[in-house]
């Protein structure tokens, strides 16, 4: 029920792993506005798309899955007659999120600093698909360049026009076209797209084009295609000029390595990892990139129990300062959660006691409320830590214990897991800092 981008990624994911659903009859309830925005005259990717809520509510399903972050979908999901539910649903005014990957998806509502995983990988894991798609690598003979115009705040209109002229002068055989001129049904494998990450560019690349996506800073997988080979260029909040950007376009057209002195950060979508797509840095990276790497490792372990080993990059001064700042905040948070663990343990012990001390329980409950409030403020002011804090806040909200003892046991387990997750993140930051101290 989300906007067009999320619907499009859902459809592509279902098509990519079509074999995993061959024994199911799928009904896909979608937002009619979003559906109309991605229809382009080509054949529908899957059957079973519907905008009729009444028909869905009148049917019975073995499984219902809510891939939407839109709050209006939560009540609808609760009304669907299904034997098993995945993803959020609202029942008796309480939000239920039974699975961990759906909890992770909901952390995106709070404007995560970057999209750690490709949205298709998130959906795939919510559905429990374990199959890995292996990429087909091929050298392309580009015949057309499709230009998408960027925000002039980091790529001035005059510089964008200058770049088009440079391409035309150096490669007169290439057709330079606007994205609106492309027929979506035609063969797009000979197209090189250059411009910002948009839903139109995403559709173009999923249909066979190769992309060079331009941005002012690292945003992870936001609006990027899934398959490997596409490049992402970040100006690191500086101005892009035609003269400096042009050599990268030349290397892509001629299938060469990027120039060693290229002034902007370049990332390549890499699909060789077991967990899915990954943004591999090819030269100097944005300040947030070491944090992104730590998130990839940590979330893979929390959500999939995968042990991921990534090469630790050589950090610059700005990256080291970001890591040190985050490490200092994490260390304080861990000490704060030491108190939370102590309070939960005290409540647990009182709940087991025949002569429970009500005032003692109330006191420790107040401690937990204060810690929750501090955690919430840190979440709002520290975007790199926000996803992990929001994730466990959602998980703690799934406390279905009927007695104080059951609730205390659930809280203890959740606080304990969050405590360990924060320690693991601090260790990842520390290892990166140590490696760079040795290098320096």
GROMACS .gro file of C-alpha atoms in nm:
model
  440
    1UNK     CA    1   0.000   0.000   0.000
    2UNK     CA    2   0.307   0.228  -0.014
    3UNK     CA    3   0.413   0.470  -0.286
    4UNK     CA    4   0.519   0.367  -0.636
    5UNK     CA    5   0.886   0.298  -0.559
    6UNK     CA    6   0.807   0.033  -0.295
    7UNK     CA    7   0.539  -0.126  -0.512
    8UNK     CA    8   0.776  -0.146  -0.807
    9UNK     CA    9   1.047  -0.314  -0.595
   10UNK     CA   10   0.789  -0.560  -0.461
   11UNK     CA   11   0.688  -0.659  -0.813
   12UNK     CA   12   1.048  -0.698  -0.933
   13UNK     CA   13   1.136  -0.905  -0.625
   14UNK     CA   14   0.838  -1.137  -0.681
   15UNK     CA   15   0.942  -1.179  -1.042
   16UNK     CA   16   1.309  -1.238  -0.953
   17UNK     CA   17   1.218  -1.520  -0.713
   18UNK     CA   18   0.917  -1.644  -0.907
   19UNK     CA   19   1.018  -2.010  -0.857
   20UNK     CA   20   0.990  -1.970  -0.480
   21UNK     CA   21   0.618  -1.887  -0.515
   22UNK     CA   22   0.520  -2.137  -0.785
   23UNK     CA   23   0.307  -2.338  -0.538
   24UNK     CA   24   0.116  -2.031  -0.422
   25UNK     CA   25  -0.170  -1.832  -0.566
   26UNK     CA   26  -0.077  -1.470  -0.490
   27UNK     CA   27  -0.310  -1.177  -0.437
   28UNK     CA   28  -0.127  -0.845  -0.418
   29UNK     CA   29  -0.332  -0.560  -0.269
   30UNK     CA   30  -0.188  -0.230  -0.393
   31UNK     CA   31  -0.246   0.142  -0.373
   32UNK     CA   32  -0.429   0.236  -0.698
   33UNK     CA   33  -0.237   0.564  -0.736
   34UNK     CA   34   0.099   0.388  -0.700
   35UNK     CA   35  -0.011   0.120  -0.945
   36UNK     CA   36  -0.108   0.377  -1.208
   37UNK     CA   37   0.231   0.550  -1.169
   38UNK     CA   38   0.436   0.243  -1.260
   39UNK     CA   39   0.220   0.105  -1.542
   40UNK     CA   40   0.406   0.169  -1.867
   41UNK     CA   41   0.225  -0.041  -2.127
   42UNK     CA   42   0.437  -0.352  -2.077
   43UNK     CA   43   0.291  -0.680  -1.954
   44UNK     CA   44   0.220  -0.698  -1.578
   45UNK     CA   45   0.502  -0.869  -1.391
   46UNK     CA   46   0.269  -1.097  -1.193
   47UNK     CA   47  -0.096  -1.193  -1.195
   48UNK     CA   48  -0.313  -1.130  -0.892
   49UNK     CA   49  -0.269  -0.753  -0.856
   50UNK     CA   50  -0.581  -0.594  -0.707
   51UNK     CA   51  -0.692  -0.261  -0.566
   52UNK     CA   52  -1.017  -0.403  -0.428
   53UNK     CA   53  -0.990  -0.419  -0.049
   54UNK     CA   54  -1.340  -0.566  -0.008
   55UNK     CA   55  -1.260  -0.868  -0.225
   56UNK     CA   56  -0.939  -0.933  -0.031
   57UNK     CA   57  -1.119  -0.910   0.304
   58UNK     CA   58  -1.384  -1.155   0.178
   59UNK     CA   59  -1.118  -1.418   0.091
   60UNK     CA   60  -0.921  -1.669   0.298
   61UNK     CA   61  -0.541  -1.701   0.285
   62UNK     CA   62  -0.280  -1.938   0.424
   63UNK     CA   63  -0.040  -1.647   0.476
   64UNK     CA   64  -0.082  -1.270   0.466
   65UNK     CA   65   0.225  -1.048   0.446
   66UNK     CA   66   0.230  -0.673   0.496
   67UNK     CA   67   0.528  -0.519   0.315
   68UNK     CA   68   0.392  -0.169   0.369
   69UNK     CA   69   0.516   0.098   0.611
   70UNK     CA   70   0.194   0.298   0.567
   71UNK     CA   71   0.005   0.303   0.895
   72UNK     CA   72  -0.337   0.266   0.729
   73UNK     CA   73  -0.227  -0.080   0.612
   74UNK     CA   74  -0.189  -0.207   0.968
   75UNK     CA   75  -0.563  -0.220   1.044
   76UNK     CA   76  -0.635  -0.370   0.700
   77UNK     CA   77  -0.380  -0.646   0.763
   78UNK     CA   78  -0.550  -0.732   1.092
   79UNK     CA   79  -0.883  -0.774   0.911
   80UNK     CA   80  -0.744  -1.014   0.650
   81UNK     CA   81  -0.851  -1.373   0.716
   82UNK     CA   82  -0.520  -1.561   0.723
   83UNK     CA   83  -0.376  -1.851   0.920
   84UNK     CA   84  -0.037  -1.679   0.954
   85UNK     CA   85   0.063  -1.312   0.945
   86UNK     CA   86   0.399  -1.157   0.864
   87UNK     CA   87   0.460  -0.785   0.886
   88UNK     CA   88   0.279  -0.525   1.099
   89UNK     CA   89  -0.088  -0.540   1.193
   90UNK     CA   90  -0.292  -0.342   1.446
   91UNK     CA   91  -0.503  -0.544   1.688
   92UNK     CA   92  -0.682  -0.404   1.994
   93UNK     CA   93  -0.493  -0.075   1.944
   94UNK     CA   94  -0.159  -0.253   1.973
   95UNK     CA   95   0.090  -0.281   1.689
   96UNK     CA   96   0.205  -0.639   1.633
   97UNK     CA   97   0.523  -0.703   1.431
   98UNK     CA   98   0.585  -1.079   1.461
   99UNK     CA   99   0.905  -1.102   1.256
  100UNK     CA  100   1.244  -0.931   1.290
  101UNK     CA  101   1.289  -0.829   0.925
  102UNK     CA  102   0.955  -0.644   0.931
  103UNK     CA  103   1.074  -0.465   1.245
  104UNK     CA  104   1.387  -0.363   1.053
  105UNK     CA  105   1.173  -0.238   0.764
  106UNK     CA  106   0.978  -0.014   1.003
  107UNK     CA  107   1.300   0.154   1.118
  108UNK     CA  108   1.309   0.318   0.773
  109UNK     CA  109   1.009   0.529   0.874
  110UNK     CA  110   1.237   0.734   1.100
  111UNK     CA  111   1.457   0.850   0.809
  112UNK     CA  112   1.754   0.621   0.843
  113UNK     CA  113   2.082   0.789   0.736
  114UNK     CA  114   2.120   0.538   0.454
  115UNK     CA  115   1.944   0.226   0.326
  116UNK     CA  116   2.175  -0.053   0.446
  117UNK     CA  117   2.009  -0.332   0.245
  118UNK     CA  118   1.844  -0.319  -0.092
  119UNK     CA  119   1.468  -0.302  -0.042
  120UNK     CA  120   1.429  -0.621  -0.249
  121UNK     CA  121   1.659  -0.805  -0.006
  122UNK     CA  122   1.447  -0.682   0.286
  123UNK     CA  123   1.126  -0.804   0.121
  124UNK     CA  124   1.289  -1.133   0.025
  125UNK     CA  125   1.390  -1.199   0.386
  126UNK     CA  126   1.048  -1.105   0.525
  127UNK     CA  127   0.901  -1.368   0.291
  128UNK     CA  128   1.164  -1.622   0.394
  129UNK     CA  129   1.316  -1.667   0.048
  130UNK     CA  130   1.662  -1.821   0.089
  131UNK     CA  131   1.754  -1.858  -0.277
  132UNK     CA  132   2.042  -1.644  -0.403
  133UNK     CA  133   2.030  -1.497  -0.754
  134UNK     CA  134   2.363  -1.517  -0.933
  135UNK     CA  135   2.447  -1.223  -1.161
  136UNK     CA  136   2.534  -1.259  -1.528
  137UNK     CA  137   2.833  -1.040  -1.611
  138UNK     CA  138   2.860  -0.902  -1.962
  139UNK     CA  139   3.048  -0.622  -2.135
  140UNK     CA  140   2.807  -0.383  -2.302
  141UNK     CA  141   2.840  -0.191  -2.627
  142UNK     CA  142   2.664   0.135  -2.546
  143UNK     CA  143   2.474   0.307  -2.826
  144UNK     CA  144   2.273   0.563  -2.627
  145UNK     CA  145   2.318   0.783  -2.321
  146UNK     CA  146   2.007   0.879  -2.130
  147UNK     CA  147   2.043   1.196  -1.925
  148UNK     CA  148   1.850   1.265  -1.607
  149UNK     CA  149   1.892   1.620  -1.481
  150UNK     CA  150   2.031   1.658  -1.128
  151UNK     CA  151   1.959   1.900  -0.849
  152UNK     CA  152   2.145   2.220  -0.938
  153UNK     CA  153   2.255   2.262  -0.574
  154UNK     CA  154   2.540   2.017  -0.635
  155UNK     CA  155   2.551   2.004  -1.018
  156UNK     CA  156   2.489   2.344  -1.176
  157UNK     CA  157   2.270   2.361  -1.487
  158UNK     CA  158   2.554   2.518  -1.685
  159UNK     CA  159   2.786   2.229  -1.588
  160UNK     CA  160   2.523   1.970  -1.683
  161UNK     CA  161   2.487   2.135  -2.024
  162UNK     CA  162   2.865   2.145  -2.060
  163UNK     CA  163   2.882   1.771  -1.985
  164UNK     CA  164   2.628   1.693  -2.259
  165UNK     CA  165   2.837   1.894  -2.506
  166UNK     CA  166   3.154   1.709  -2.400
  167UNK     CA  167   2.987   1.371  -2.455
  168UNK     CA  168   2.857   1.481  -2.794
  169UNK     CA  169   3.199   1.607  -2.904
  170UNK     CA  170   3.398   1.303  -2.787
  171UNK     CA  171   3.141   1.036  -2.876
  172UNK     CA  172   2.941   1.169  -3.172
  173UNK     CA  173   2.807   0.819  -3.253
  174UNK     CA  174   2.617   0.806  -2.921
  175UNK     CA  175   2.257   0.918  -2.916
  176UNK     CA  176   2.191   1.149  -2.622
  177UNK     CA  177   1.832   1.121  -2.511
  178UNK     CA  178   1.599   1.228  -2.233
  179UNK     CA  179   1.451   0.956  -2.014
  180UNK     CA  180   1.099   1.043  -2.134
  181UNK     CA  181   1.195   0.943  -2.490
  182UNK     CA  182   1.272   0.579  -2.405
  183UNK     CA  183   1.028   0.306  -2.507
  184UNK     CA  184   1.006   0.072  -2.202
  185UNK     CA  185   0.926  -0.229  -2.421
  186UNK     CA  186   1.242  -0.199  -2.634
  187UNK     CA  187   1.586  -0.354  -2.567
  188UNK     CA  188   1.756  -0.126  -2.314
  189UNK     CA  189   2.086  -0.318  -2.271
  190UNK     CA  190   2.276  -0.069  -2.491
  191UNK     CA  191   2.176   0.232  -2.280
  192UNK     CA  192   2.396   0.409  -2.027
  193UNK     CA  193   2.194   0.620  -1.783
  194UNK     CA  194   2.354   0.924  -1.619
  195UNK     CA  195   2.172   1.123  -1.353
  196UNK     CA  196   2.002   1.109  -1.013
  197UNK     CA  197   1.841   0.802  -0.855
  198UNK     CA  198   1.470   0.824  -0.944
  199UNK     CA  199   1.188   0.576  -0.996
  200UNK     CA  200   1.215   0.633  -1.373
  201UNK     CA  201   1.588   0.560  -1.373
  202UNK     CA  202   1.533   0.255  -1.153
  203UNK     CA  203   1.282   0.111  -1.399
  204UNK     CA  204   1.520   0.182  -1.686
  205UNK     CA  205   1.806  -0.009  -1.521
  206UNK     CA  206   1.590  -0.301  -1.409
  207UNK     CA  207   1.495  -0.337  -1.776
  208UNK     CA  208   1.858  -0.372  -1.888
  209UNK     CA  209   2.025  -0.029  -1.889
  210UNK     CA  210   2.341   0.045  -1.688
  211UNK     CA  211   2.340   0.340  -1.454
  212UNK     CA  212   2.582   0.601  -1.322
  213UNK     CA  213   2.384   0.755  -1.039
  214UNK     CA  214   2.485   1.101  -0.918
  215UNK     CA  215   2.421   1.231  -0.567
  216UNK     CA  216   2.554   1.488  -0.324
  217UNK     CA  217   2.621   1.230  -0.050
  218UNK     CA  218   2.609   0.859   0.030
  219UNK     CA  219   2.251   0.733   0.076
  220UNK     CA  220   2.295   0.357   0.058
  221UNK     CA  221   2.052   0.168  -0.165
  222UNK     CA  222   1.786   0.437  -0.187
  223UNK     CA  223   1.622   0.413  -0.535
  224UNK     CA  224   1.907   0.204  -0.679
  225UNK     CA  225   1.874  -0.109  -0.897
  226UNK     CA  226   1.949  -0.450  -0.749
  227UNK     CA  227   2.183  -0.601  -1.008
  228UNK     CA  228   2.555  -0.541  -0.996
  229UNK     CA  229   2.763  -0.327  -1.233
  230UNK     CA  230   2.589   0.006  -1.175
  231UNK     CA  231   2.795   0.291  -1.031
  232UNK     CA  232   2.701   0.546  -0.767
  233UNK     CA  233   2.889   0.876  -0.758
  234UNK     CA  234   2.883   1.100  -0.451
  235UNK     CA  235   3.022   1.454  -0.466
  236UNK     CA  236   3.058   1.451  -0.084
  237UNK     CA  237   2.858   1.775  -0.064
  238UNK     CA  238   3.085   1.955  -0.310
  239UNK     CA  239   2.996   2.086  -0.656
  240UNK     CA  240   3.022   1.848  -0.952
  241UNK     CA  241   3.185   1.988  -1.265
  242UNK     CA  242   3.164   1.847  -1.616
  243UNK     CA  243   3.539   1.839  -1.662
  244UNK     CA  244   3.597   1.632  -1.348
  245UNK     CA  245   3.305   1.392  -1.405
  246UNK     CA  246   3.370   1.323  -1.774
  247UNK     CA  247   3.669   1.082  -1.725
  248UNK     CA  248   3.443   0.841  -1.532
  249UNK     CA  249   3.194   0.835  -1.819
  250UNK     CA  250   3.482   0.756  -2.056
  251UNK     CA  251   3.600   0.464  -1.842
  252UNK     CA  252   3.248   0.320  -1.835
  253UNK     CA  253   3.206   0.352  -2.212
  254UNK     CA  254   3.547   0.195  -2.273
  255UNK     CA  255   3.522  -0.068  -1.993
  256UNK     CA  256   3.830   0.058  -1.808
  257UNK     CA  257   3.918   0.109  -1.441
  258UNK     CA  258   3.823   0.440  -1.281
  259UNK     CA  259   4.104   0.699  -1.278
  260UNK     CA  260   4.310   0.690  -0.956
  261UNK     CA  261   4.280   1.067  -0.919
  262UNK     CA  262   3.902   1.081  -0.972
  263UNK     CA  263   3.782   1.353  -0.729
  264UNK     CA  264   3.440   1.211  -0.632
  265UNK     CA  265   3.348   0.901  -0.435
  266UNK     CA  266   3.251   0.602  -0.650
  267UNK     CA  267   3.064   0.292  -0.534
  268UNK     CA  268   2.978  -0.019  -0.734
  269UNK     CA  269   2.676  -0.237  -0.673
  270UNK     CA  270   2.822  -0.579  -0.591
  271UNK     CA  271   2.599  -0.889  -0.586
  272UNK     CA  272   2.867  -1.144  -0.501
  273UNK     CA  273   2.783  -1.160  -0.130
  274UNK     CA  274   2.562  -1.430   0.014
  275UNK     CA  275   2.337  -1.177   0.188
  276UNK     CA  276   2.250  -0.980  -0.128
  277UNK     CA  277   2.356  -0.653  -0.287
  278UNK     CA  278   2.637  -0.447  -0.137
  279UNK     CA  279   2.780  -0.105  -0.220
  280UNK     CA  280   3.155  -0.152  -0.264
  281UNK     CA  281   3.374   0.157  -0.241
  282UNK     CA  282   3.611   0.188  -0.538
  283UNK     CA  283   3.810   0.492  -0.416
  284UNK     CA  284   3.790   0.745  -0.132
  285UNK     CA  285   3.449   0.717   0.033
  286UNK     CA  286   3.204   0.941   0.216
  287UNK     CA  287   3.242   1.009   0.588
  288UNK     CA  288   2.955   0.773   0.667
  289UNK     CA  289   3.084   0.474   0.467
  290UNK     CA  290   3.268   0.298   0.756
  291UNK     CA  291   2.942   0.325   0.954
  292UNK     CA  292   2.756   0.169   0.658
  293UNK     CA  293   3.002  -0.123   0.657
  294UNK     CA  294   2.950  -0.175   1.031
  295UNK     CA  295   2.572  -0.175   0.980
  296UNK     CA  296   2.601  -0.437   0.704
  297UNK     CA  297   2.798  -0.670   0.932
  298UNK     CA  298   2.588  -0.610   1.243
  299UNK     CA  299   2.244  -0.637   1.082
  300UNK     CA  300   2.337  -0.953   0.893
  301UNK     CA  301   2.423  -1.116   1.224
  302UNK     CA  302   2.118  -0.985   1.411
  303UNK     CA  303   1.866  -1.068   1.140
  304UNK     CA  304   2.017  -1.370   0.962
  305UNK     CA  305   2.293  -1.495   1.194
  306UNK     CA  306   2.534  -1.450   0.901
  307UNK     CA  307   2.898  -1.376   0.977
  308UNK     CA  308   3.003  -1.123   0.712
  309UNK     CA  309   3.367  -1.030   0.657
  310UNK     CA  310   3.430  -0.703   0.477
  311UNK     CA  311   3.762  -0.538   0.401
  312UNK     CA  312   3.826  -0.251   0.643
  313UNK     CA  313   3.888   0.062   0.439
  314UNK     CA  314   4.167   0.312   0.495
  315UNK     CA  315   3.985   0.594   0.675
  316UNK     CA  316   4.052   0.964   0.639
  317UNK     CA  317   4.050   1.209   0.930
  318UNK     CA  318   3.681   1.297   0.891
  319UNK     CA  319   3.578   0.928   0.892
  320UNK     CA  320   3.789   0.860   1.202
  321UNK     CA  321   3.628   1.155   1.382
  322UNK     CA  322   3.278   1.029   1.294
  323UNK     CA  323   3.366   0.682   1.424
  324UNK     CA  324   3.514   0.820   1.746
  325UNK     CA  325   3.205   1.034   1.811
  326UNK     CA  326   2.969   0.741   1.758
  327UNK     CA  327   3.188   0.515   1.973
  328UNK     CA  328   3.179   0.764   2.261
  329UNK     CA  329   2.799   0.786   2.249
  330UNK     CA  330   2.769   0.407   2.227
  331UNK     CA  331   2.995   0.358   2.529
  332UNK     CA  332   2.767   0.586   2.734
  333UNK     CA  333   2.458   0.407   2.605
  334UNK     CA  334   2.602   0.070   2.705
  335UNK     CA  335   2.661   0.196   3.059
  336UNK     CA  336   2.304   0.327   3.065
  337UNK     CA  337   2.175  -0.015   2.959
  338UNK     CA  338   2.376  -0.174   3.239
  339UNK     CA  339   2.133   0.007   3.471
  340UNK     CA  340   1.837  -0.105   3.257
  341UNK     CA  341   1.947  -0.467   3.283
  342UNK     CA  342   1.981  -0.430   3.660
  343UNK     CA  343   1.629  -0.282   3.690
  344UNK     CA  344   1.472  -0.552   3.471
  345UNK     CA  345   1.651  -0.820   3.673
  346UNK     CA  346   1.519  -0.668   3.998
  347UNK     CA  347   1.163  -0.660   3.861
  348UNK     CA  348   1.205  -1.021   3.748
  349UNK     CA  349   1.321  -1.130   4.094
  350UNK     CA  350   1.036  -0.944   4.265
  351UNK     CA  351   0.783  -1.097   4.024
  352UNK     CA  352   0.905  -1.445   4.123
  353UNK     CA  353   0.879  -1.366   4.491
  354UNK     CA  354   0.570  -1.462   4.692
  355UNK     CA  355   0.600  -1.133   4.884
  356UNK     CA  356   0.673  -0.895   4.594
  357UNK     CA  357   0.758  -0.536   4.694
  358UNK     CA  358   0.522  -0.317   4.489
  359UNK     CA  359   0.713   0.005   4.562
  360UNK     CA  360   1.040  -0.155   4.453
  361UNK     CA  361   0.881  -0.272   4.128
  362UNK     CA  362   0.739   0.076   4.065
  363UNK     CA  363   1.077   0.234   4.130
  364UNK     CA  364   1.258   0.012   3.882
  365UNK     CA  365   0.976   0.058   3.628
  366UNK     CA  366   1.029   0.434   3.659
  367UNK     CA  367   1.403   0.378   3.596
  368UNK     CA  368   1.321   0.189   3.275
  369UNK     CA  369   1.085   0.465   3.161
  370UNK     CA  370   1.359   0.726   3.218
  371UNK     CA  371   1.613   0.513   3.029
  372UNK     CA  372   1.363   0.470   2.744
  373UNK     CA  373   1.318   0.847   2.729
  374UNK     CA  374   1.694   0.908   2.715
  375UNK     CA  375   1.731   0.638   2.448
  376UNK     CA  376   1.458   0.805   2.242
  377UNK     CA  377   1.637   1.143   2.260
  378UNK     CA  378   1.965   0.984   2.154
  379UNK     CA  379   1.784   0.812   1.867
  380UNK     CA  380   1.649   1.145   1.745
  381UNK     CA  381   1.986   1.323   1.764
  382UNK     CA  382   2.219   1.046   1.641
  383UNK     CA  383   2.098   0.912   1.306
  384UNK     CA  384   2.370   0.644   1.276
  385UNK     CA  385   2.250   0.482   1.600
  386UNK     CA  386   1.880   0.542   1.536
  387UNK     CA  387   1.806   0.219   1.341
  388UNK     CA  388   1.935  -0.012   1.615
  389UNK     CA  389   1.757   0.181   1.892
  390UNK     CA  390   1.430   0.197   1.697
  391UNK     CA  391   1.452  -0.172   1.605
  392UNK     CA  392   1.469  -0.286   1.967
  393UNK     CA  393   1.206  -0.035   2.073
  394UNK     CA  394   0.971  -0.208   1.827
  395UNK     CA  395   1.079  -0.551   1.951
  396UNK     CA  396   1.016  -0.453   2.315
  397UNK     CA  397   0.668  -0.342   2.213
  398UNK     CA  398   0.584  -0.702   2.121
  399UNK     CA  399   0.560  -0.803   2.486
  400UNK     CA  400   0.259  -1.037   2.504
  401UNK     CA  401   0.323  -1.163   2.855
  402UNK     CA  402   0.006  -1.219   3.059
  403UNK     CA  403   0.174  -1.193   3.398
  404UNK     CA  404   0.433  -0.956   3.543
  405UNK     CA  405   0.683  -1.243   3.547
  406UNK     CA  406   0.631  -1.322   3.177
  407UNK     CA  407   0.658  -0.951   3.088
  408UNK     CA  408   0.977  -0.918   3.293
  409UNK     CA  409   1.129  -1.222   3.122
  410UNK     CA  410   1.046  -1.079   2.777
  411UNK     CA  411   1.192  -0.739   2.870
  412UNK     CA  412   1.508  -0.897   3.009
  413UNK     CA  413   1.567  -1.092   2.689
  414UNK     CA  414   1.512  -0.786   2.470
  415UNK     CA  415   1.728  -0.553   2.679
  416UNK     CA  416   1.995  -0.822   2.692
  417UNK     CA  417   1.994  -0.864   2.313
  418UNK     CA  418   2.001  -0.488   2.255
  419UNK     CA  419   2.283  -0.455   2.508
  420UNK     CA  420   2.488  -0.716   2.319
  421UNK     CA  421   2.404  -0.556   1.982
  422UNK     CA  422   2.535  -0.218   2.101
  423UNK     CA  423   2.851  -0.384   2.233
  424UNK     CA  424   2.897  -0.554   1.894
  425UNK     CA  425   2.855  -0.223   1.712
  426UNK     CA  426   3.107  -0.057   1.943
  427UNK     CA  427   3.349  -0.342   1.873
  428UNK     CA  428   3.306  -0.294   1.497
  429UNK     CA  429   3.381   0.079   1.530
  430UNK     CA  430   3.677   0.004   1.757
  431UNK     CA  431   3.827  -0.257   1.522
  432UNK     CA  432   3.810  -0.009   1.233
  433UNK     CA  433   3.975   0.261   1.443
  434UNK     CA  434   4.250   0.022   1.559
  435UNK     CA  435   4.323  -0.093   1.203
  436UNK     CA  436   4.358   0.267   1.092
  437UNK     CA  437   4.583   0.355   1.387
  438UNK     CA  438   4.819   0.076   1.279
  439UNK     CA  439   4.804   0.199   0.918
  440UNK     CA  440   4.877   0.556   1.020
   0.00000   0.00000   0.00000
